[in-house]
CSV table of C-alpha atoms in Angstrom, one decimal:
chain,number,residue,atom,x,y,z
A,1,MET,CA,110.2,69.4,138.1
A,2,VAL,CA,108.4,67.4,135.7
A,3,LYS,CA,110.8,68.3,133.0
A,4,GLY,CA,113.5,67.4,135.1
A,5,LYS,CA,112.4,64.1,135.8
A,6,MET,CA,111.2,63.0,132.3
A,7,LYS,CA,115.0,63.7,131.0
A,8,SER,CA,116.2,61.9,133.9
A,9,LEU,CA,114.1,58.8,132.9
A,10,LEU,CA,114.9,58.8,129.5
A,11,VAL,CA,118.5,58.8,130.5
A,12,ILE,CA,118.3,55.9,133.0
A,13,LEU,CA,116.4,53.9,130.1
A,14,ALA,CA,119.1,54.5,127.4
A,15,VAL,CA,122.0,53.5,129.8
A,16,GLY,CA,120.1,50.4,131.2
A,17,THR,CA,119.4,49.4,127.6
A,18,LEU,CA,122.9,49.8,126.8
A,19,VAL,CA,124.0,47.6,129.7
A,20,VAL,CA,121.6,45.0,129.2
A,21,MET,CA,123.1,44.3,125.8
A,22,GLY,CA,126.5,45.0,126.9
A,23,VAL,CA,126.0,41.9,129.4
A,24,ALA,CA,124.3,40.1,126.5
A,25,ALA,CA,127.4,40.3,124.3
A,26,LEU,CA,129.5,39.4,127.5
A,27,ILE,CA,127.8,36.2,128.1
A,28,MET,CA,127.6,35.5,124.2
A,29,PHE,CA,131.7,35.7,123.8
A,30,ASN,CA,132.0,33.5,127.5
A,31,LEU,CA,129.3,31.2,127.5
A,32,PRO,CA,129.7,29.3,124.2
A,33,GLN,CA,127.3,27.0,124.9
A,34,LEU,CA,124.4,29.1,125.6
A,35,PRO,CA,121.8,29.0,122.3
A,36,MET,CA,123.0,32.0,120.2
A,37,SER,CA,119.0,32.6,119.7
A,38,ALA,CA,118.5,33.8,123.3
A,39,VAL,CA,121.6,36.0,123.1
A,40,TYR,CA,120.2,37.2,119.6
A,41,LEU,CA,116.6,37.8,121.1
A,42,VAL,CA,118.1,39.9,124.2
A,43,MET,CA,120.3,41.9,121.9
A,44,GLY,CA,117.2,42.5,119.6
A,45,MET,CA,115.0,43.7,122.6
A,46,GLY,CA,118.2,46.4,123.7
A,47,VAL,CA,118.1,47.6,119.8
A,48,VAL,CA,114.5,48.2,119.5
A,49,GLU,CA,114.1,49.5,123.0
A,50,GLU,CA,116.9,52.0,122.2
A,51,ILE,CA,114.9,53.1,119.0
A,52,LEU,CA,112.0,53.8,121.1
A,53,ILE,CA,113.9,55.7,123.7
A,54,LEU,CA,114.9,57.9,120.7
A,55,CYS,CA,111.5,58.2,119.6
A,56,VAL,CA,110.1,59.3,123.0
A,57,ALA,CA,113.2,61.6,123.3
A,58,TYR,CA,112.9,63.2,119.9
A,59,TYR,CA,109.1,63.7,120.3
A,60,TYR,CA,109.3,65.2,124.0
A,61,ARG,CA,112.1,67.8,122.8
A,62,LYS,CA,109.5,68.6,120.0
A,63,HIS,CA,106.6,68.7,122.2
A,64,GLU,CA,109.2,71.2,124.6
A,65,ASP,CA,109.6,73.5,121.4
A,66,PHE,CA,106.2,73.9,120.7
A,67,ASN,CA,105.3,74.8,124.4
A,68,ALA,CA,108.0,77.1,124.3
A,69,ASN,CA,106.8,78.4,120.9
A,70,VAL,CA,103.3,79.2,122.8
A,71,THR,CA,104.7,80.7,125.7
A,72,ASN,CA,106.3,83.1,123.7
A,73,MET,CA,103.3,84.0,121.5
A,74,GLN,CA,101.5,84.3,124.8
A,75,ASN,CA,104.0,86.7,126.0
A,76,VAL,CA,103.8,89.0,122.6
A,77,ALA,CA,100.1,88.8,122.6
A,78,PHE,CA,99.8,89.8,126.5
A,79,SER,CA,102.7,92.9,125.8
A,80,ARG,CA,100.9,93.9,122.4
A,81,ALA,CA,97.7,93.7,124.0
A,82,SER,CA,98.6,95.9,127.0
A,83,ARG,CA,100.2,98.7,124.6
A,84,ASP,CA,97.2,98.6,122.1
A,85,ILE,CA,94.5,98.6,125.1
A,86,ARG,CA,96.4,101.6,126.6
A,87,THR,CA,96.1,103.6,123.1
A,88,LEU,CA,92.6,102.4,122.9
A,89,MET,CA,91.3,103.4,126.3
A,90,ASN,CA,93.0,106.5,126.4
A,91,SER,CA,90.9,107.3,122.7
A,92,ILE,CA,87.9,106.6,124.5
A,93,LEU,CA,88.2,108.2,127.9
A,94,ASN,CA,89.5,111.6,126.3
A,95,PHE,CA,86.7,111.7,123.5
A,96,SER,CA,83.9,110.7,125.9
A,97,SER,CA,85.4,112.9,129.2
A,98,PRO,CA,82.8,115.1,131.0
A,99,GLU,CA,84.8,117.9,129.9
A,100,LEU,CA,84.9,117.6,126.7
A,101,ILE,CA,81.6,116.5,126.1
A,102,GLU,CA,79.5,119.6,127.9
A,103,ASN,CA,81.0,121.7,125.0
A,104,TYR,CA,80.3,119.4,122.3
A,105,ASN,CA,78.3,120.5,119.5
A,106,PRO,CA,76.2,118.0,117.8
A,107,GLN,CA,78.7,117.5,114.9
A,108,GLU,CA,81.8,117.1,117.3
A,109,MET,CA,79.4,114.9,119.5
A,110,LEU,CA,78.9,112.2,116.6
A,111,ASN,CA,82.4,112.5,115.4
A,112,SER,CA,83.7,111.3,118.8
A,113,LEU,CA,80.8,108.7,119.0
A,114,THR,CA,82.6,107.5,116.0
A,115,LYS,CA,85.8,107.4,117.1
A,116,ILE,CA,84.8,105.8,120.5
A,117,ASN,CA,82.9,103.0,118.6
A,118,ASN,CA,85.9,102.5,116.1
A,119,ALA,CA,88.3,102.4,119.1
A,120,GLY,CA,85.8,99.6,120.7
A,121,LEU,CA,85.7,97.2,117.5
A,122,TYR,CA,89.3,97.5,117.4
A,123,LEU,CA,89.5,96.7,121.1
A,124,MET,CA,87.5,93.4,120.3
A,125,THR,CA,90.2,92.2,117.9
A,126,VAL,CA,92.6,92.9,120.6
A,127,VAL,CA,90.8,90.7,123.1
A,128,ASP,CA,89.8,87.8,120.5
A,129,ASP,CA,93.6,87.6,119.9
A,130,LEU,CA,94.3,87.4,123.8
A,131,MET,CA,91.7,84.5,123.8
A,132,ALA,CA,93.4,82.8,120.8
A,133,THR,CA,96.7,82.3,122.4
A,134,TYR,CA,95.0,79.8,124.5
A,135,HIS,CA,93.5,78.1,121.7
A,136,VAL,CA,96.6,77.3,120.0
A,137,SER,CA,95.0,74.5,117.9
A,138,ASP,CA,92.6,77.1,116.4
A,139,GLN,CA,95.1,79.1,114.5
A,140,GLN,CA,92.5,79.3,111.7
A,141,ILE,CA,91.1,83.1,111.9
A,142,VAL,CA,87.5,83.3,110.7
A,143,LEU,CA,87.4,86.3,108.9
A,144,LYS,CA,84.3,88.6,109.1
A,145,GLU,CA,84.0,90.6,105.7
A,146,ASN,CA,81.5,93.2,105.6
A,147,PRO,CA,81.4,96.7,103.1
A,148,THR,CA,82.8,99.4,104.0
A,149,THR,CA,85.0,102.3,102.6
A,150,ILE,CA,88.7,102.2,102.2
A,151,GLU,CA,88.7,105.7,104.2
A,152,ASN,CA,86.9,103.6,107.4
A,153,VAL,CA,89.7,100.7,107.1
A,154,PHE,CA,92.8,103.3,107.7
A,155,ASN,CA,91.5,106.6,109.2
A,156,PRO,CA,90.6,105.0,112.2
A,157,ILE,CA,94.2,103.6,112.6
A,158,VAL,CA,95.8,106.8,111.8
A,159,GLU,CA,93.6,108.8,114.5
A,160,LEU,CA,94.9,106.3,117.1
A,161,VAL,CA,98.4,106.2,116.5
A,162,THR,CA,99.1,110.1,115.1
A,163,GLU,CA,99.5,111.3,119.3
A,164,ARG,CA,102.3,108.7,119.2
A,165,PHE,CA,104.4,110.1,116.7
A,166,ILE,CA,103.8,113.6,118.1
A,167,SER,CA,104.9,112.5,121.3
A,168,LYS,CA,108.1,111.7,120.0
A,169,ASN,CA,108.2,114.6,117.8
A,170,GLN,CA,108.2,112.4,114.8
A,171,VAL,CA,106.9,113.5,111.3
A,172,PHE,CA,104.4,111.2,110.2
A,173,ASP,CA,103.1,111.4,106.4
A,174,VAL,CA,100.0,109.9,105.2
A,175,GLU,CA,99.7,109.4,101.7
A,176,TYR,CA,96.8,107.6,99.2
A,177,ILE,CA,97.6,107.3,95.6
A,178,ASN,CA,95.2,106.2,93.2
A,179,ILE,CA,92.4,105.4,96.2
A,180,ASP,CA,88.9,106.2,95.6
A,181,LYS,CA,88.9,106.3,99.7
A,182,PHE,CA,85.0,106.6,99.6
A,183,ARG,CA,84.7,103.5,97.5
A,184,TYR,CA,83.2,100.1,99.1
A,185,VAL,CA,85.3,97.0,99.1
A,186,LEU,CA,84.2,93.4,100.8
A,187,VAL,CA,87.3,93.0,103.5
A,188,ASP,CA,87.8,92.4,107.2
A,189,ALA,CA,88.6,96.1,108.5
A,190,PRO,CA,89.5,95.1,112.1
A,191,ARG,CA,92.3,92.7,110.7
A,192,VAL,CA,93.6,94.9,108.4
A,193,GLN,CA,93.9,97.7,111.0
A,194,GLN,CA,95.6,95.1,113.4
A,195,ILE,CA,98.0,94.7,110.6
A,196,VAL,CA,98.7,98.1,110.2
A,197,MET,CA,98.5,99.1,114.1
A,198,ASN,CA,101.6,96.7,114.9
A,199,LEU,CA,103.4,97.8,111.9
A,200,LEU,CA,103.1,101.8,112.4
A,201,THR,CA,103.9,101.0,116.4
A,202,ASN,CA,106.7,99.2,115.7
A,203,ALA,CA,107.9,102.1,113.5
A,204,ASN,CA,107.4,104.5,116.0
A,205,LYS,CA,109.1,102.5,118.5
A,206,TYR,CA,112.6,101.3,116.7
A,207,THR,CA,112.5,105.3,115.1
A,208,PRO,CA,114.3,107.5,117.2
A,209,GLU,CA,112.9,111.3,118.3
A,210,GLY,CA,112.3,113.7,115.0
A,211,GLY,CA,112.5,110.7,112.8
A,212,HIS,CA,110.1,110.1,109.7
A,213,ILE,CA,107.5,107.8,109.2
A,214,LEU,CA,105.5,107.3,105.6
A,215,PHE,CA,102.5,105.3,105.5
A,216,LYS,CA,101.1,105.1,102.0
A,217,VAL,CA,98.5,103.3,100.7
A,218,GLU,CA,98.3,102.9,96.6
A,219,GLY,CA,96.0,101.1,94.6
A,220,VAL,CA,95.9,99.5,91.1
A,221,SER,CA,92.5,98.3,89.7
A,222,GLY,CA,92.7,94.6,89.3
A,223,GLU,CA,90.8,92.2,86.9
A,224,GLY,CA,87.2,93.1,86.9
A,225,GLU,CA,85.6,94.8,90.2
A,226,SER,CA,88.7,94.4,92.5
A,227,LEU,CA,91.4,96.4,93.8
A,228,ASP,CA,95.0,95.6,94.2
A,229,ILE,CA,95.9,97.5,97.4
A,230,THR,CA,99.9,98.1,98.7
A,231,ILE,CA,99.9,99.3,101.8
A,232,THR,CA,103.8,100.5,102.7
A,233,VAL,CA,105.0,101.6,106.4
A,234,LYS,CA,108.6,103.0,106.2
A,235,ASP,CA,110.8,104.7,108.5
A,236,ASN,CA,114.4,106.1,108.8
A,237,GLY,CA,115.2,104.3,112.2
A,238,GLN,CA,117.6,102.1,113.6
A,239,GLY,CA,117.0,99.5,110.9
A,240,MET,CA,117.6,95.6,111.4
A,241,SER,CA,120.8,93.2,110.5
A,242,LYS,CA,120.6,90.7,107.6
A,243,ARG,CA,120.7,88.2,110.4
A,244,LYS,CA,117.4,89.5,111.8
A,245,LEU,CA,116.1,90.2,108.6
A,246,ASN,CA,116.4,86.6,107.4
A,247,ASN,CA,114.1,85.5,110.7
A,248,LEU,CA,111.9,88.5,110.6
A,249,PHE,CA,109.0,86.4,109.9
A,250,LYS,CA,109.8,83.0,111.7
A,251,ALA,CA,108.6,82.5,115.1
A,252,ASP,CA,111.6,80.9,116.8
A,253,PRO,CA,111.0,79.0,119.9
A,254,LYS,CA,114.4,79.0,121.4
A,255,GLN,CA,114.2,83.0,121.5
A,256,THR,CA,113.3,84.3,125.0
A,257,PHE,CA,110.6,86.7,125.2
A,258,ASP,CA,113.0,90.1,125.4
A,259,LYS,CA,114.8,89.1,122.4
A,260,GLY,CA,112.0,87.7,120.2
A,261,HIS,CA,109.3,90.3,121.0
A,262,TYR,CA,110.3,92.2,117.8
A,263,GLU,CA,110.3,89.0,115.5
A,264,LEU,CA,107.8,87.2,117.1
A,265,GLY,CA,105.1,89.8,116.7
A,266,LEU,CA,105.7,90.0,113.4
A,267,ALA,CA,105.4,86.3,112.9
A,268,ILE,CA,101.7,86.8,113.7
A,269,VAL,CA,101.1,89.4,111.9
A,270,ALA,CA,102.6,87.2,108.8
A,271,SER,CA,100.5,84.7,109.6
A,272,LEU,CA,97.5,87.1,109.7
A,273,VAL,CA,98.4,88.1,106.4
A,274,LYS,CA,98.6,84.8,105.1
A,275,GLN,CA,95.4,83.9,105.9
A,276,MET,CA,93.9,86.8,104.4
A,277,ASN,CA,95.7,85.5,101.0
A,278,GLY,CA,98.1,88.4,101.1
A,279,THR,CA,101.7,89.3,100.7
A,280,ILE,CA,104.3,90.8,103.3
A,281,SER,CA,108.0,91.6,102.9
A,282,CYS,CA,110.7,93.8,104.2
A,283,THR,CA,114.0,95.8,103.2
A,284,SER,CA,116.1,96.8,105.9
A,285,GLN,CA,119.6,98.3,106.6
A,286,GLU,CA,120.9,99.0,110.2
A,287,ASN,CA,120.8,102.6,111.1
A,288,GLN,CA,119.1,103.2,107.7
A,289,GLY,CA,115.5,102.3,108.5
A,290,SER,CA,112.7,99.8,107.3
A,291,GLU,CA,110.3,99.4,104.9
A,292,PHE,CA,107.5,96.6,104.9
A,293,VAL,CA,105.1,96.2,102.1
A,294,VAL,CA,101.6,94.3,102.8
A,295,LYS,CA,99.8,93.7,99.5
A,296,PHE,CA,96.0,92.8,99.2
A,297,GLN,CA,93.3,92.2,96.6
A,298,TRP,CA,89.9,93.6,97.6
A,299,ALA,CA,86.6,93.0,95.9
A,300,TYR,CA,84.4,96.3,95.2
A,301,CYS,CA,81.3,95.9,96.3
A,302,HIS,CA,78.0,97.9,96.9
A,303,LYS,CA,77.3,99.4,100.5
A,304,ASN,CA,74.6,96.6,101.2
A,305,SER,CA,76.2,93.9,99.0
A,306,PHE,CA,75.4,90.6,101.4
A,307,ALA,CA,75.0,87.7,99.8
A,308,SER,CA,71.6,86.1,100.5
A,309,THR,CA,70.8,88.4,103.3
A,310,ILE,CA,67.3,90.0,104.5
A,311,ARG,CA,67.5,93.5,105.0
A,312,ASP,CA,63.6,93.7,105.2
A,313,PHE,CA,63.5,93.3,109.0
A,314,SER,CA,59.6,93.7,108.8
A,315,VAL,CA,58.9,90.4,109.8
A,316,LEU,CA,60.5,91.0,113.2
A,317,ARG,CA,58.0,93.6,114.2
A,318,GLY,CA,55.7,92.6,117.1
A,319,LYS,CA,57.9,89.4,118.2
A,320,ASN,CA,58.2,88.5,121.0
A,321,ILE,CA,62.3,87.4,122.3
A,322,LEU,CA,63.1,85.3,125.0
A,323,VAL,CA,66.5,86.4,126.3
A,324,VAL,CA,68.5,84.2,128.6
A,325,GLU,CA,71.5,86.2,129.7
A,326,ASP,CA,73.1,86.4,133.1
A,327,ASN,CA,74.7,90.1,132.8
A,328,GLU,CA,71.4,92.5,133.4
A,329,MET,CA,73.3,95.5,131.6
A,330,ASN,CA,74.0,93.2,128.6
A,331,ALA,CA,70.4,92.4,128.5
A,332,GLU,CA,69.4,95.7,129.1
A,333,ILE,CA,71.3,96.4,125.9
A,334,THR,CA,69.3,93.7,124.2
A,335,LYS,CA,66.3,95.1,125.0
A,336,ALA,CA,67.2,98.3,123.4
A,337,ILE,CA,68.1,96.7,120.2
A,338,LEU,CA,65.0,94.6,119.6
A,339,GLU,CA,62.5,97.4,120.5
A,340,LYS,CA,64.5,99.5,118.0
A,341,LYS,CA,62.4,96.8,115.5
A,342,GLY,CA,59.4,97.0,117.2
A,343,MET,CA,60.2,93.4,118.9
A,344,MET,CA,59.3,92.5,122.8
A,345,MET,CA,61.6,90.7,125.2
A,346,ASP,CA,61.1,88.5,128.1
A,347,TYR,CA,63.9,88.2,130.3
A,348,ALA,CA,65.8,85.1,132.2
A,349,LYS,CA,68.7,85.7,134.4
A,350,ASP,CA,70.5,81.6,133.7
A,351,GLY,CA,69.7,78.8,131.6
A,352,ALA,CA,67.6,77.0,134.5
A,353,GLU,CA,65.2,80.1,134.5
A,354,GLY,CA,65.1,80.2,130.5
A,355,VAL,CA,64.0,76.8,130.4
A,356,ALA,CA,61.4,76.9,132.9
A,357,MET,CA,59.7,80.1,131.1
A,358,PHE,CA,59.7,78.4,127.8
A,359,THR,CA,58.7,75.0,128.9
A,360,HIS,CA,56.0,76.7,130.9
A,361,ALA,CA,54.4,79.0,128.4
A,362,MET,CA,51.7,78.6,126.1
A,363,PRO,CA,52.5,77.9,122.1
A,364,HIS,CA,53.0,80.9,120.2
A,365,THR,CA,54.2,82.7,123.0
A,366,TYR,CA,57.8,83.1,122.0
A,367,ASP,CA,59.2,83.7,118.4
A,368,ALA,CA,63.0,83.1,119.2
A,369,ILE,CA,65.1,82.9,122.1
A,370,LEU,CA,68.4,84.5,122.5
A,371,MET,CA,70.6,82.2,124.5
A,372,ASP,CA,73.9,83.5,126.0
A,373,ILE,CA,76.8,80.7,126.9
A,374,ARG,CA,78.1,80.8,129.8
A,375,MET,CA,76.0,81.6,132.6
A,376,PRO,CA,75.9,80.2,136.4
A,377,VAL,CA,72.9,77.7,137.8
A,378,MET,CA,72.9,76.2,133.9
A,379,ASP,CA,74.7,77.2,130.9
A,380,GLY,CA,73.4,77.9,127.6
A,381,ILE,CA,74.7,74.5,125.8
A,382,GLU,CA,73.0,72.6,128.7
A,383,ALA,CA,69.5,74.8,128.5
A,384,CYS,CA,69.1,74.4,124.7
A,385,LYS,CA,69.1,70.6,125.2
A,386,LYS,CA,66.6,70.7,127.9
A,387,ILE,CA,64.2,72.5,125.8
A,388,ARG,CA,65.3,70.6,122.6
A,389,TYR,CA,64.3,67.4,124.5
A,390,SER,CA,61.0,69.0,126.4
A,391,THR,CA,57.4,68.0,126.0
A,392,HIS,CA,56.6,71.8,124.8
A,393,PRO,CA,54.8,71.7,121.4
A,394,GLU,CA,57.4,74.0,119.9
A,395,SER,CA,60.5,72.6,121.5
A,396,SER,CA,61.9,71.3,118.3
A,397,ILE,CA,61.0,74.2,116.1
A,398,ILE,CA,61.6,77.3,118.4
A,399,PRO,CA,64.5,79.3,116.8
A,400,ILE,CA,67.6,79.4,119.3
A,401,ILE,CA,70.5,82.0,118.8
A,402,ALA,CA,73.7,81.6,120.6
A,403,MET,CA,75.1,84.5,122.3
A,404,THR,CA,78.3,84.9,123.4
A,405,ALA,CA,81.6,86.6,124.0
A,406,ASP,CA,83.3,83.5,122.4
A,407,VAL,CA,84.8,83.2,119.0
A,408,PHE,CA,86.3,80.3,118.1
A,409,GLU,CA,85.0,77.3,115.7
A,410,ALA,CA,85.2,75.1,118.4
A,411,ASP,CA,82.3,77.2,120.3
A,412,TYR,CA,80.6,77.6,117.5
A,413,GLN,CA,80.3,73.8,116.7
A,414,SER,CA,79.7,72.9,120.3
A,415,SER,CA,76.4,75.3,120.0
A,416,THR,CA,75.6,73.7,116.8
A,417,ASP,CA,75.7,70.3,118.1
A,418,ALA,CA,73.4,71.3,121.2
A,419,GLY,CA,70.4,72.3,118.5
A,420,MET,CA,71.0,76.1,118.3
A,421,ASP,CA,70.0,77.4,114.8
A,422,GLY,CA,72.4,80.7,114.8
A,423,TYR,CA,75.3,82.1,116.5
A,424,ILE,CA,76.3,85.5,117.1
A,425,THR,CA,78.9,87.3,119.2
A,426,LYS,CA,79.3,89.8,121.8
A,427,PRO,CA,79.3,92.8,121.7
A,428,LEU,CA,76.3,92.5,119.6
A,429,ASP,CA,76.1,93.9,116.0
A,430,PRO,CA,72.6,95.1,115.8
A,431,GLU,CA,72.4,94.7,112.0
A,432,GLU,CA,74.0,91.1,112.4
A,433,LEU,CA,71.1,90.2,115.1
A,434,TYR,CA,68.4,91.5,112.7
A,435,ILE,CA,69.8,89.7,109.9
A,436,THR,CA,70.2,86.3,112.3
A,437,LEU,CA,66.4,86.8,113.6
A,438,SER,CA,64.9,87.6,110.4
A,439,ASN,CA,66.5,84.6,108.7
A,440,ALA,CA,65.4,82.2,111.9
A,441,ILE,CA,62.2,83.1,112.0
A,442,ARG,CA,61.5,83.0,108.5
A,443,SER,CA,62.6,79.8,107.9
C-alpha cells in the first residue's frame, strides 16, 4: 500500500511539474510584456524540481531492489537453515537415543558424544547466519580461527551428509590427496563446514538417484608453513545452462525465491569464501553435471598456538565469580565449567539483582562478573553502567565479561561502550571462558 502511494505521488509531482513548465511557456509566448526573467525563473524551478523527482525515483528504486535482495536472502537462509537443522537434529537425536545409549561401550559413547558436539557446533553457525539475515548492515563476518586438524574440519560434515546420499542410492566418494589429515591448521572450521555442507547438499539435491558425487580435498605445500588446499565437489547430475552459470554467484534481487534459491544460496557461499580470502569457481553442462572448486591457504600451527594466550589457569583457583544470568540451566552449566578450575560462583537472576549483590558486597568478595546481556527487569548493559557508576570501591576495576548469544560487531561495541572488559558468546566454550577470565583477572 505504501509503495503504491509513493509511486503515485512521484507520478503526480512529475506531471504537475511538466504542467507548470508548459503554462510558463504559454505565458511567455502570449504575454510578451511579462518580464522574461519571471518566466525563466518559473521554468528553471520546474527543471530543478524535475531533476529532484528523478533523483528521488532513482534512490527509491535502488531501495526497493535492496529490500527485495534482503527478502530473498532471508527466504533462502530460512529454507537452508530448516534443511540443515533437521539434518543436525537427526544426528543429535539418533546418537543420544536411549535405545542406543544403553548398549554403548565407553568408546562408542565417546564417539557419539563427539558427533553430537560437532553437530551442535555446526548448528550454532546455522543459527548465527539466520540472525545475520536481520543484520544486513553487518555483512562482514568475524572469523574465529582456531587450531584444528584437517580431519576435524571435514569429517563431521562427511558423516552428516552421508545418510542423504544413501537415501537416494547415490555413490559418494571421499578422497584426500597429499593431505596429512592429523596436521594442525589455523582455520574457522565451522565456516568451512558451512561451505562444504552447502555444496554437498546441492549435489545431492540436483543429482538423480543412482548418481555419483565426488568430494575431494587436495593439498599443496605453500610458502613457508602453509598449505594451499583445494576442495572439489563434483556430480553427474542435471548441470546448469550457460546463462545460469554466468550468474551463479550473483544475488539477483529481481529473481523470485523459487527461481533464485539455488543461485542465491551459492551467492551467499561465494561471499563467505571471499571473506575467508579464498576463491570459488564452477564448471557445468546441462545433463552432464557440475564441478565446484574452492581454494584456500591455511597456515600450519601447533595444537596450542594462540598468540598472547594464557594457558596456565592456576590464577583462577579459589576465585569467586558473580554470574548474572536469567536462565537457570545456563547458570548451572556455567557453574560446572567454573568449578572445574576450582572457582566458586554466586548467582543473580537478573541485572538489578546483580547490581544489588555487587554494590552491597564487601571489597574483595568478587574477582570478576560474568554478565548476560539480554535479561528481564534490567539488561546487562544497564547493569554494567550502574556498577561502573556506583560508589563501591571496586566499581571501576572489577572485571565484567559480557556473556551473550549475540554475535555481531554492534553488540560487541555496545558492551565495550558500557564498560565491559571482555565478550564471550554462548554456548560457552570452557577454554575461551578460562582464557578470558585469566586475562581479565591478571590485568
